Coordinates of C-alpha atoms in Angstrom, one line a residue:
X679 CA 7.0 -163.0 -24.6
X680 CA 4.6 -162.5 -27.1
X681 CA 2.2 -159.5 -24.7
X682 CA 5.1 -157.8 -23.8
X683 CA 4.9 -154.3 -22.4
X684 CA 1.0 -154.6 -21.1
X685 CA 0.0 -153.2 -17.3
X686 CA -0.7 -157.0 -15.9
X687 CA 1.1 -160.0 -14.5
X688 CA 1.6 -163.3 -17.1
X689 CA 1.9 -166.2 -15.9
X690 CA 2.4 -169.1 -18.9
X691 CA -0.4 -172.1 -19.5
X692 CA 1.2 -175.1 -20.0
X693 CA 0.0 -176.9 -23.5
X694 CA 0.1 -177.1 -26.8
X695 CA -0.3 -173.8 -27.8
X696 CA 1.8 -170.6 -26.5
X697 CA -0.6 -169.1 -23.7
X698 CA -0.9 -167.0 -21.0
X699 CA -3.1 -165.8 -18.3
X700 CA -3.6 -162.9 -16.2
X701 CA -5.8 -161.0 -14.1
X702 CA -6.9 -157.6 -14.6
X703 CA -9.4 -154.9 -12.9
X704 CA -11.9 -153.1 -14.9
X705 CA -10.0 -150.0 -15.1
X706 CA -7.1 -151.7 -16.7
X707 CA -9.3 -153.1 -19.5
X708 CA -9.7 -150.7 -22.0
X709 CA -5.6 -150.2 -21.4
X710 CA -5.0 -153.9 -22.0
X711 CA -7.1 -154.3 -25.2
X712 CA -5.9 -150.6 -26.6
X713 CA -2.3 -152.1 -26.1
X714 CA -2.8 -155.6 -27.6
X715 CA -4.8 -154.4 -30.6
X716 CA -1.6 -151.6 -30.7
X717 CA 0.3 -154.9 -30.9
X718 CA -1.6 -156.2 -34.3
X719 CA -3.6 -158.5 -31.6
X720 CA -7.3 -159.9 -31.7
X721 CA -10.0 -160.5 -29.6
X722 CA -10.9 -163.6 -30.0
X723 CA -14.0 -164.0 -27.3
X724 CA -15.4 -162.6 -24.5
X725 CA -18.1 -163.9 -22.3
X726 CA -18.7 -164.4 -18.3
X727 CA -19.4 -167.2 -15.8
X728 CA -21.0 -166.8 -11.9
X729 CA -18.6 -167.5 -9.2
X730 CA -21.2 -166.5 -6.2
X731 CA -20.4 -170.5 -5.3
X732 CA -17.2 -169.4 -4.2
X733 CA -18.7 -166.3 -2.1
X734 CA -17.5 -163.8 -5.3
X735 CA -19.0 -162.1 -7.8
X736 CA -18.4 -162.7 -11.6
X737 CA -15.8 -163.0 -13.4
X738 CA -15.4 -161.3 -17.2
X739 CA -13.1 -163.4 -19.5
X740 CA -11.6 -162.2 -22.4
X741 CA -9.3 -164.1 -24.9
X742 CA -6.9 -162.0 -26.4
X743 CA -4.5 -163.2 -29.5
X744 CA -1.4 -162.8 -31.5
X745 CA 0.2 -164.8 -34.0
X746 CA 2.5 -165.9 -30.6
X747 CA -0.1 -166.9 -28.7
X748 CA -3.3 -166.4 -26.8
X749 CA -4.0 -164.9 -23.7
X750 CA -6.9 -165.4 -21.0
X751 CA -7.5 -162.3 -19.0
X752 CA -9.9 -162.4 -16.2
X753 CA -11.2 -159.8 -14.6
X754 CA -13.3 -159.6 -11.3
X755 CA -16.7 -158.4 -11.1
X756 CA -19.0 -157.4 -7.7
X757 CA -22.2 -158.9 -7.2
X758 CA -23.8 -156.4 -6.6
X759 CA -22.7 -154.1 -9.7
X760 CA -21.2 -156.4 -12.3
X761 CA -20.4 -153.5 -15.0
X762 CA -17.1 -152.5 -17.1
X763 CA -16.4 -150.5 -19.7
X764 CA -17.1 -150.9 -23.3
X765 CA -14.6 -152.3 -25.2
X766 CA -16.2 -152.3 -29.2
X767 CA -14.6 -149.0 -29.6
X768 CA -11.7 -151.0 -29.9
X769 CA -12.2 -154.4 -30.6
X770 CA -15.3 -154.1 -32.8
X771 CA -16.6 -157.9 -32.6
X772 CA -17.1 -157.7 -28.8
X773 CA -20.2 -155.9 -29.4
X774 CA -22.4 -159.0 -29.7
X775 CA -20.7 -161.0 -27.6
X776 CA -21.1 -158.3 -24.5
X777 CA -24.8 -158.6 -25.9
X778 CA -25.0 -162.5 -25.5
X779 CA -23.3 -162.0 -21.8
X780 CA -26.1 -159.7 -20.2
X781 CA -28.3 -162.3 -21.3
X782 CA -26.9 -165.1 -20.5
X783 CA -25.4 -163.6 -16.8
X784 CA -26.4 -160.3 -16.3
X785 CA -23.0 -158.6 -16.2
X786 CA -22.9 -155.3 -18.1
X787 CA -21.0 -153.4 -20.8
X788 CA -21.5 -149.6 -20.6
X789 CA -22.7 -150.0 -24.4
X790 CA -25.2 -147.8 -26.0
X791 CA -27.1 -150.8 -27.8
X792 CA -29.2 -152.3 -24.6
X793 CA -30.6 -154.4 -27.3
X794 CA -30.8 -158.3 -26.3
X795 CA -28.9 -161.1 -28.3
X796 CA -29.4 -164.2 -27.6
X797 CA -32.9 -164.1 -25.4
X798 CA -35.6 -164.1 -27.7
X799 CA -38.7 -165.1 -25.8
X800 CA -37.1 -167.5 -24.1
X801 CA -36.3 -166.2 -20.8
X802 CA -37.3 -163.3 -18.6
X803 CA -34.7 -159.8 -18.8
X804 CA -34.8 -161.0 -14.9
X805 CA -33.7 -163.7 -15.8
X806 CA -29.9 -165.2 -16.0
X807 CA -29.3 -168.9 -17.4
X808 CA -25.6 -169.2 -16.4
X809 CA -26.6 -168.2 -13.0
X810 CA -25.5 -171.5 -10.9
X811 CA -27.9 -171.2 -8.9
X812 CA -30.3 -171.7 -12.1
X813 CA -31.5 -175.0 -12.9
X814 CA -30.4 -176.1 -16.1
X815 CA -33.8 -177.5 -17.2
X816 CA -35.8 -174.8 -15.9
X817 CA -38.1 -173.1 -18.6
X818 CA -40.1 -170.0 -18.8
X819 CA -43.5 -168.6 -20.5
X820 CA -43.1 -167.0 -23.9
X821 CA -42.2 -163.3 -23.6
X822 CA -42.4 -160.7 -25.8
X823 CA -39.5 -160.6 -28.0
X824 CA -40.1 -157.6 -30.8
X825 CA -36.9 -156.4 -31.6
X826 CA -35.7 -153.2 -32.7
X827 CA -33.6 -153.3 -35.9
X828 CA -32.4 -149.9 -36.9
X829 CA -34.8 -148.8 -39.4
X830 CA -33.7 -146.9 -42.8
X831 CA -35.7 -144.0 -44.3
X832 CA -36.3 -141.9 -47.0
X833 CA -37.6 -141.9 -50.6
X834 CA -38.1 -145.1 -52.2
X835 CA -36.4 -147.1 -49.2
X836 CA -38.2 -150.1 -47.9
X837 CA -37.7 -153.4 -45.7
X838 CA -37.6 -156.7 -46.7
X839 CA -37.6 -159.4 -43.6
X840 CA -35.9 -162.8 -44.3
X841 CA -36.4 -165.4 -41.9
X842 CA -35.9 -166.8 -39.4
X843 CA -37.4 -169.8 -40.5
X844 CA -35.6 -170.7 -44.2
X845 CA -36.1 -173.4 -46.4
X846 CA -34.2 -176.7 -46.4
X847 CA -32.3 -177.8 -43.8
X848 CA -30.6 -174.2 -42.9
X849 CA -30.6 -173.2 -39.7
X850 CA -33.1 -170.6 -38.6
X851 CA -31.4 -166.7 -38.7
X852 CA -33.8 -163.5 -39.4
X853 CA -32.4 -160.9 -42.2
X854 CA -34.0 -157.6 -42.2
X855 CA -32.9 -155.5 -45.9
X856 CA -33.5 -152.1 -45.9
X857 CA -33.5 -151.3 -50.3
X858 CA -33.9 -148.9 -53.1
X859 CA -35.2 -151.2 -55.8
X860 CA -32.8 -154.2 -55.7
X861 CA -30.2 -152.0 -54.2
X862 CA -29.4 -153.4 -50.7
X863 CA -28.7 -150.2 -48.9
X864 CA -28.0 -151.7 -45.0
X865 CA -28.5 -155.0 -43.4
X866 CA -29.2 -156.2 -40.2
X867 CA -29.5 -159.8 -39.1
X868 CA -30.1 -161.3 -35.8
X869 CA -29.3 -165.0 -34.7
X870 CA -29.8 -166.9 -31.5
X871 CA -33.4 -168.6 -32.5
X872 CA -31.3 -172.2 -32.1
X873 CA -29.6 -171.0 -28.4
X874 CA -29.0 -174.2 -26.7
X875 CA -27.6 -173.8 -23.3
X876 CA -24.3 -175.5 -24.0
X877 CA -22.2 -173.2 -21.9
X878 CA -24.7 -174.5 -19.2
X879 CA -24.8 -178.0 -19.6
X880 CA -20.7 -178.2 -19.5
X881 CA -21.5 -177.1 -16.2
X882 CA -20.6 -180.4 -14.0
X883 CA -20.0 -183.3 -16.9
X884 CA -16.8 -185.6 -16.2
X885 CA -13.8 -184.0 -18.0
X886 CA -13.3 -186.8 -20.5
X887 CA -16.8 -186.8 -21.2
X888 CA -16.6 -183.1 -22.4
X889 CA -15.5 -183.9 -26.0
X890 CA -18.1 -185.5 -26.9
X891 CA -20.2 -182.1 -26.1
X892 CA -17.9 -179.9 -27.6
X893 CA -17.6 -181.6 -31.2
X894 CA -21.4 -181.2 -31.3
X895 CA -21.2 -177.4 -30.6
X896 CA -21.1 -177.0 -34.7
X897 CA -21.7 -180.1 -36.3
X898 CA -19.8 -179.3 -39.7
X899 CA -16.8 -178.2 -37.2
X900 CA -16.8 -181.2 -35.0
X901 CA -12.9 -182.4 -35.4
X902 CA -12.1 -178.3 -34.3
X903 CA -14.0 -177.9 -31.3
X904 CA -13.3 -181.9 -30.1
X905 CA -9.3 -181.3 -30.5
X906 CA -9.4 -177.7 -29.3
X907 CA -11.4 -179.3 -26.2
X908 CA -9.0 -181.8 -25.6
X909 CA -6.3 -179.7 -26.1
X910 CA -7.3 -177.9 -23.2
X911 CA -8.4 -180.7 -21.0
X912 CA -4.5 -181.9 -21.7
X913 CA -3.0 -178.9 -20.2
X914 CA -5.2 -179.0 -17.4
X915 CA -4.0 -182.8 -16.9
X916 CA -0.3 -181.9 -18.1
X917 CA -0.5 -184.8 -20.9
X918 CA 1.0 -184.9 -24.2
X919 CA -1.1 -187.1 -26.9
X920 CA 1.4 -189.5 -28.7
X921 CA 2.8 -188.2 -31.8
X922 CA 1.2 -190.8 -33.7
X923 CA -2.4 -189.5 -32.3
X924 CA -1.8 -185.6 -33.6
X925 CA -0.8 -186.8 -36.7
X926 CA -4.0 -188.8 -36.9
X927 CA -6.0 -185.7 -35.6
X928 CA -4.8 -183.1 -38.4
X929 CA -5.2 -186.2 -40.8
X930 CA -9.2 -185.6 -39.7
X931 CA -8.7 -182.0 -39.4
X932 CA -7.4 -181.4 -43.2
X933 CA -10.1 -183.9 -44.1
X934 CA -13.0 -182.1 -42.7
X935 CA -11.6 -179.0 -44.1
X936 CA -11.6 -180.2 -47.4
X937 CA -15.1 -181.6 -47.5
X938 CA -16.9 -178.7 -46.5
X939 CA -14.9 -176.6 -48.9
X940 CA -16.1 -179.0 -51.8
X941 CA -19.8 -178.7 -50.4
X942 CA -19.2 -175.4 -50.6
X943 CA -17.6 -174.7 -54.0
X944 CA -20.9 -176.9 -55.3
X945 CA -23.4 -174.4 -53.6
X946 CA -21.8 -171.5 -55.1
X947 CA -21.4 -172.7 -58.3
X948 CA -25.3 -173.6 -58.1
X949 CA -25.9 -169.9 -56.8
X950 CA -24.4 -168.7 -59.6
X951 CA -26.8 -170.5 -62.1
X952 CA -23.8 -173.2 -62.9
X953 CA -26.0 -176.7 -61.4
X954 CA -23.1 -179.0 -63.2
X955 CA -20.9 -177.9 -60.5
X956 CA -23.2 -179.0 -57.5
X957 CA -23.7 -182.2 -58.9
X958 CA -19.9 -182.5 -59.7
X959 CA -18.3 -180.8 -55.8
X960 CA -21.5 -183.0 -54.5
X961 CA -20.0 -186.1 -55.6
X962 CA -16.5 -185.9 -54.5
X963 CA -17.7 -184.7 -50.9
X964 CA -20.1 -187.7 -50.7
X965 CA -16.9 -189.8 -51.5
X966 CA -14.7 -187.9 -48.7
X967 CA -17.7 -188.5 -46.4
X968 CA -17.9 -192.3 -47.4
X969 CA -14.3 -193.1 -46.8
X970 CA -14.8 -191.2 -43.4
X971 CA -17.3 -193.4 -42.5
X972 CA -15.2 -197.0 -43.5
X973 CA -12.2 -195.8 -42.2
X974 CA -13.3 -193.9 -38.9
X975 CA -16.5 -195.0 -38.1
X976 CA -18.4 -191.6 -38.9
X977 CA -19.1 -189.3 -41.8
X978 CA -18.4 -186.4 -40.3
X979 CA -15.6 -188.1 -37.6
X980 CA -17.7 -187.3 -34.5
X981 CA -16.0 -188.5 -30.9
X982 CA -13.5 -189.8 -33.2
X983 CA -11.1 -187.3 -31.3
X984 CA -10.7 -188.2 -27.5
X985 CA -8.8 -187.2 -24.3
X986 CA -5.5 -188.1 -24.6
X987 CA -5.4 -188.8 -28.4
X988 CA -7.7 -190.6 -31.1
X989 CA -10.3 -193.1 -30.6
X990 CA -9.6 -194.8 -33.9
X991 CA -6.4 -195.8 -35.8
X992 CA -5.6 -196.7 -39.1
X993 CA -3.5 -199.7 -41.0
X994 CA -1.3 -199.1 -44.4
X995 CA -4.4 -200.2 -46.4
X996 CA -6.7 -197.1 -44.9
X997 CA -3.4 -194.8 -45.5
X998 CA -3.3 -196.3 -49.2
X999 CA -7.3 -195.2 -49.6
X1000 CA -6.2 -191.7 -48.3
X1001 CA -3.3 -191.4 -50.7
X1002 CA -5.6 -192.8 -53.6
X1003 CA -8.3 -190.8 -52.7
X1004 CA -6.3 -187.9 -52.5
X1005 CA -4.6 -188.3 -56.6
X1006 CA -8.0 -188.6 -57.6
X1007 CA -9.3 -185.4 -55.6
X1008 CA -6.3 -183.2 -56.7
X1009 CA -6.9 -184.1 -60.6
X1010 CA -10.8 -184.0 -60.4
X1011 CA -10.9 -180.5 -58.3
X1012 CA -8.0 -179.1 -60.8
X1013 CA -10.2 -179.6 -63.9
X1014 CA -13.3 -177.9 -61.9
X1015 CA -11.4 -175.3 -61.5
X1016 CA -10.5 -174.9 -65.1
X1017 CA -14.6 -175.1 -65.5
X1018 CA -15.6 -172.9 -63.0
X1019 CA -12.6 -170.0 -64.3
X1020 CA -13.0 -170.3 -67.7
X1021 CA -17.0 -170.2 -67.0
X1022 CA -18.2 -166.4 -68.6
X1023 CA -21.9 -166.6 -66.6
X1024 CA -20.4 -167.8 -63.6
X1025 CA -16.9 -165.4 -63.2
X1026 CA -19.7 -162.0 -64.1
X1027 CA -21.7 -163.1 -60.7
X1028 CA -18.2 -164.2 -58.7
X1029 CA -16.1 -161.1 -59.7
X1030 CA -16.5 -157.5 -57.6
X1031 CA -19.7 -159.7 -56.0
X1032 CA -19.8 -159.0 -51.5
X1033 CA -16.7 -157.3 -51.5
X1034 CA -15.4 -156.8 -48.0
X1035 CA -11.9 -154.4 -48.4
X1036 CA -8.8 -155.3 -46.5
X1037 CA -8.9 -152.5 -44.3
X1038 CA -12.8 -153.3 -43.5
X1039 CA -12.0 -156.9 -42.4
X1040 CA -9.1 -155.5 -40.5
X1041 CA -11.0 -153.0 -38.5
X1042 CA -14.1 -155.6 -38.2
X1043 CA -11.4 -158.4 -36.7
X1044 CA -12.2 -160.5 -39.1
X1045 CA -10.8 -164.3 -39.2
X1046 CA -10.6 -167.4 -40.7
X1047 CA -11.0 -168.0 -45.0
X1048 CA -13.4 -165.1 -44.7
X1049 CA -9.9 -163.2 -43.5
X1050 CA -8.0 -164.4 -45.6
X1051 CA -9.6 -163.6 -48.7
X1052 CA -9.7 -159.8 -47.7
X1053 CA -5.9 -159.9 -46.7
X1054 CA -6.2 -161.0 -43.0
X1055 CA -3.3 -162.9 -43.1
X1056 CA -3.9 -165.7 -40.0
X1057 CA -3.4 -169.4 -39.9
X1058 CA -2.9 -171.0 -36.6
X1059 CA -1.2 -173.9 -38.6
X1060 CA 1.5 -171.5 -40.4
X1061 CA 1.7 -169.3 -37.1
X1062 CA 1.0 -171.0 -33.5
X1063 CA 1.8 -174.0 -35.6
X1064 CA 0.6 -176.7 -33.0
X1065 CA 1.5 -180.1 -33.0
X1066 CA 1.7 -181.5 -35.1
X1067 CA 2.3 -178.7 -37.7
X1068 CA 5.3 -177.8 -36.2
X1069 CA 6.3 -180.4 -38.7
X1070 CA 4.5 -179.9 -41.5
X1071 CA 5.6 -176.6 -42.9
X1072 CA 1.7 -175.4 -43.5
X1073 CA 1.1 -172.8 -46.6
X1074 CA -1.0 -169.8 -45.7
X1075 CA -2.9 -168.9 -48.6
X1076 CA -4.4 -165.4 -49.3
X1077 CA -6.7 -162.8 -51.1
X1078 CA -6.8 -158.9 -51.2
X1079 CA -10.0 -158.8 -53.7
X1080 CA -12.2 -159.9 -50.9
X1081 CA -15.2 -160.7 -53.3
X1082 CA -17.2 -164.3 -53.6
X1083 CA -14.1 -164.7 -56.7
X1084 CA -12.0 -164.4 -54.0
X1085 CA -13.2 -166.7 -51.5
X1086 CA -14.2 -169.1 -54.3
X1087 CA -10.6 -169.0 -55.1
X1088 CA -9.4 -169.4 -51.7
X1089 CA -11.6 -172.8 -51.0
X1090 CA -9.4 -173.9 -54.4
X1091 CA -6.2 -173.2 -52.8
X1092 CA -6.8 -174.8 -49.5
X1093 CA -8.2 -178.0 -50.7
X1094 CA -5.1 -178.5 -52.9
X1095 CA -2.8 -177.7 -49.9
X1096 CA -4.8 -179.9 -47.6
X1097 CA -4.3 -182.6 -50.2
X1098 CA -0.7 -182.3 -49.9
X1099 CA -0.8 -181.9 -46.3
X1100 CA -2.5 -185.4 -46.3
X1101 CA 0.2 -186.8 -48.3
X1102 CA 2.6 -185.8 -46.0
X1103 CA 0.9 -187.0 -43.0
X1104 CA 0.8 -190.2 -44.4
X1105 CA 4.1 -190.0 -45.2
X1106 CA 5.8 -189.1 -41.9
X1107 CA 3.3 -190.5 -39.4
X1108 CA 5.6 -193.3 -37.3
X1109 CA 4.2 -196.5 -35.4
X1110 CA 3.2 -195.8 -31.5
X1111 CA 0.3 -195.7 -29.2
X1112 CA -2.8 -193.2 -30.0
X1113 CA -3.9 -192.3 -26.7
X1114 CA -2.5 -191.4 -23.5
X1115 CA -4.2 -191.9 -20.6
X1116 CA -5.7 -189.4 -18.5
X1117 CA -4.5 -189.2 -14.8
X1118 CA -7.1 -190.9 -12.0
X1119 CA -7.1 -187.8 -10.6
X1120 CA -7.0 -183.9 -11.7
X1121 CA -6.7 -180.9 -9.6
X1122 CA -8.7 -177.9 -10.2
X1123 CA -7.0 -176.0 -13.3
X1124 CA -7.4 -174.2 -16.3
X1125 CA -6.5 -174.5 -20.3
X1126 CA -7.0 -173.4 -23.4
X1127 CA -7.4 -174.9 -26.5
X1128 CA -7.0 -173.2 -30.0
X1129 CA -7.6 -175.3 -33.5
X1130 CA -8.1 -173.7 -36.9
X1131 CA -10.9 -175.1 -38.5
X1132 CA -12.2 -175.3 -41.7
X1133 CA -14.2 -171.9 -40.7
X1134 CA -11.5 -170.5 -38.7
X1135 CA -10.0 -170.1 -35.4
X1136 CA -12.5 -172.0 -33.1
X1137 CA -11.0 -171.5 -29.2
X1138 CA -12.2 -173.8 -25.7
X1139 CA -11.7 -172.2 -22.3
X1140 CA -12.0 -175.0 -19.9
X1141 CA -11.8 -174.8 -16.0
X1142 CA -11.9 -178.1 -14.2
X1143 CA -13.1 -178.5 -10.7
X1144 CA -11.3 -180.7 -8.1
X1145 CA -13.6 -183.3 -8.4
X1146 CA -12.5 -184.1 -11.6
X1147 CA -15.5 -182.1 -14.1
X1148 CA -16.1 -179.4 -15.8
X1149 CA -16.5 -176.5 -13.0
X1150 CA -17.2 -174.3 -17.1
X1151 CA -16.1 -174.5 -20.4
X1152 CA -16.7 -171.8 -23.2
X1153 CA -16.5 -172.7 -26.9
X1154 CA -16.0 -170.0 -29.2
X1155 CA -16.8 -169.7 -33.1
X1156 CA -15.4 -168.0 -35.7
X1157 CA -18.3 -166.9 -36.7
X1158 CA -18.8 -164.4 -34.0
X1159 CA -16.4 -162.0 -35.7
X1160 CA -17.6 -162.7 -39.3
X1161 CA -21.0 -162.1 -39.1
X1162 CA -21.1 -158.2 -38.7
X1163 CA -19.0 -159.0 -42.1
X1164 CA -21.3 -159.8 -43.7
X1165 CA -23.7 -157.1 -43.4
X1166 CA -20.8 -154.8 -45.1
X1167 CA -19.8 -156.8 -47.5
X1168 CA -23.9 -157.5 -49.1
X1169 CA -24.1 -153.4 -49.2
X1170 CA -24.4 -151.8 -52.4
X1171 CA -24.9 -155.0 -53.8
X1172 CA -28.5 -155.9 -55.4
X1173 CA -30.9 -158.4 -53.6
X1174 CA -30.6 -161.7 -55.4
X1175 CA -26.8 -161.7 -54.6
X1176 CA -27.6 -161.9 -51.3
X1177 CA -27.7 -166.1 -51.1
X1178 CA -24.5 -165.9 -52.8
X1179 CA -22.9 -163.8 -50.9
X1180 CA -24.4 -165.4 -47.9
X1181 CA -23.3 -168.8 -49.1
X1182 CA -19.1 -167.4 -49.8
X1183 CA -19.1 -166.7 -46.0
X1184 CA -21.0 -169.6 -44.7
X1185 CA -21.1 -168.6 -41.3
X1186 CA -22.0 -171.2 -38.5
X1187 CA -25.6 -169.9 -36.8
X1188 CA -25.1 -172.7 -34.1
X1189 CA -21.8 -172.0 -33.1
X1190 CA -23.0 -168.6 -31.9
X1191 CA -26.3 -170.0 -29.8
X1192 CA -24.4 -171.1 -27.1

């Protein structure tokens, strides 16, 4: 068993990933998570939902993982005191996410930083939005929302506020740089500005209808969060998807990855004063995004993964575009490479630029490419390895540098394996049905769902009712534990490196405003 030796009963979720759940008191809590962590484990989220429906309290769930497996550990809270203990001191990233569940419920960490997270103005400190009792389109008077970022002083040191509202199309955030000169010396950002009650509106939608939701939680993410969703909703129903469906879902999985990799590898190349290589990463993502579009009805494959399976199939001339498409990718992204190494200007602003060490990102939990470029060595598809990549003998790729170089380099590597990924995929995947169907009926149950996405690990905790919908459903992002990252890795490091910095992470802000 992959938590052996912790102070709880495991019972095993069925599904496609190895999982377990369990329940635990408060006083066990710091216990479990010291001996998990003990165990090279993670946390991967933590948040809270209202059972007072039932005549209970609240209930505090973490989700806990190892390269075996994940586990859900729930933990019973009275109504009339929902508190427990702390648990940053050992799992660092559940700092904000305690932060986001006092808002959002009112349950309470015994934390020092009483600071809000994700309520702005929008709601009252009274106030509790995941309440059931709380109407989900209730709305509130503007409150005061100054915030109290931790201010740095001394000789020379001042501030310099970013945000929240940014240029473009990015999504609002608010950076506040405490500097000597260009010098960042400590930064501090705060998110939430785009919270949009997600967790809440899962609250009573028809199970099938709850990938549709989920794929929209971060819209660059959508093929994650829709099969990690329905990964879950399958346990609950105890389906399998045919095989020809998961090999058509990591066909759209590897394809989103590689699209917003090439988006990406243009923006940084533009960031560091080399505009050729937007125009160049731009293209080939536009084409990606085109052939999307012909072959699956959307750009960015949106409700293209279903309940069951796929919504969409393909015939041997779409699996012909892939395989073209693919040759072409592999030999146009090689010789951008060769450009962007061999590039003087552009290697002086990647190399030693936001480092973040190995042994920061291990203590900060970090995941995903961010991880991996700083050593974390985590790939659901080369560890949990769900179907279909049981089969598909997925290559892990890894830095130790953990600068912008190194997650440049990183984007490289998994493009090219995600190309050969593809070609294997097409390869392999036999005729059959893509869909099976759901049951006319579901009893009340739980599942999780665990997909890594272009970003990282992105997780759905679903609990169906007995009248077949969504009694809640939590979504988590990766970008919940890469964040705080980035804060360490812009120190020491001058202002105008900041955007590309920023840009080597590109962290989801939506995927957190739940």
């Amino acid at each position: 068993m992959a938590f052996d030796s912790l102070p709880v009963e495991l019972s095993e979720l069925p599904g496609a990933v190895p999982a377990w759940q369990a329940q635990a008191g408060t006083a066990d809590l710091q216990n479990i998570c010291q001996a998990v962590k003990n165990q090279g484990g993670r946390l991967i989220a933590l948040w809270g939902t209202d059972e007072q429906d039932r005549g209970e309290g609240y209930t505090l769930h973490l989700s806990l993982a190892k390269a075996e497996g994940l586990l859900w550990l729930r933990c019973a809270l009275p109504v009339d005191q929902p508190k427990y203990p702390d648990l940053s001191p050992i799992f660092y990233n559940a700092h904000r996410m305690q932060r986001a569940a006092r808002d959002l419920l009112g349950i309470d960490a015994d934390a020092a930083d009483r600071r809000p997270w994700l309520r702005h103005a929008a709601w009252r400190d009274s106030d509790r939005p995941l309440h059931r009792a709380h109407a989900a389109g209730k709305t509130f008077e503007a409150q005061d929302s100054e915030y109290a970022f931790v201010s740095v002083t001394g000789d020379g040191v001042h501030e310099i506020p970013v945000g929240p509202v940014h240029a473009g199309t990015i999504e609002p955030g608010h950076f506040r740089f405490s500097i000597v000169g260009e010098k960042v010396l400590r930064l501090e950002d705060r998110l939430g500005y785009t919270h949009k009650g997600i967790d809440k509106r899962f609250q009573g939608m028809p199970l099938a209808d709850g990938a549709k939701l989920a794929g929209r939680v971060s819209g660059d993410s959508t093929v994650a969060y829709a099969w990690a969703y329905c990964m879950a909703l399958e346990s609950v129903a105890g389906i399998t998807p045919p095989g020809r469906a998961l090999m058509l879902r990591a066909l759209m999985l590897e394809r989103e990855r590689i699209a917003n990799h090439l988006g990406d590898l243009g923006y940084l190349g533009n960031d560091g004063g080399l505009g050729f290589g937007l125009a160049q990463f731009m293209r080939l993502k536009e084409d990606v995004l085109r052939l999307n579009a012909k072959l699956f009805g959307h750009r960015y494959l949106m409700d293209c993964i279903v309940p069951g399976g796929v919504a969409c199939d393909l015939g041997q001339a779409g699996f012909e575009a892939i395989n073209i498409e693919c040759d072409t990718l592999m030999h146009d992204v090689r010789l951008l490479k060769d450009i962007y190494d061999d590039h003087a200007g552009l290697q002086d602003r990647f190399l030693t630029c936001g480092r973040l060490t190995p042994n920061t990102a291990g203590k900060l939990g970090v995941i995903g490419l961010a991880g991996r470029a700083s050593g974390q060595a985590w790939d659901l598809r080369a560890q949990a390895r769900p179907a279909p990549y049981d089969l598909l003998d997925a290559r892990m790729k890894t830095h130790k540098n953990g600068d912008v170089a190194a997650r440049v380099n990183l984007r490289f590597e998994e493009i090219f394996e995600s190309l050969r990924l593809l070609h294997v995929l097409v390869e392999r995947i036999a005729p059959g049905d893509i869909a099976a169907p759901l049951p006319a009926t579901m009893s009340a149950g739980i599942g999780l769902g665990w997909a890594e996405g272009w970003r990282g690990e992105s997780v759905v905790a679903l609990e169906s009712g007995a009248d077949g919908r969504i009694r809640s459903c939590h979504a988590h992002d990766p970008s919940w534990q890469n964040w705080p990252a980035l804060a360490f890795a812009v120190n020491g490091n001058i202002v105008p490196d900041f955007p590309l910095i920023n840009k080597s992470f590109n962290l989801s802000y939506s995927g957190c405003d739940l």
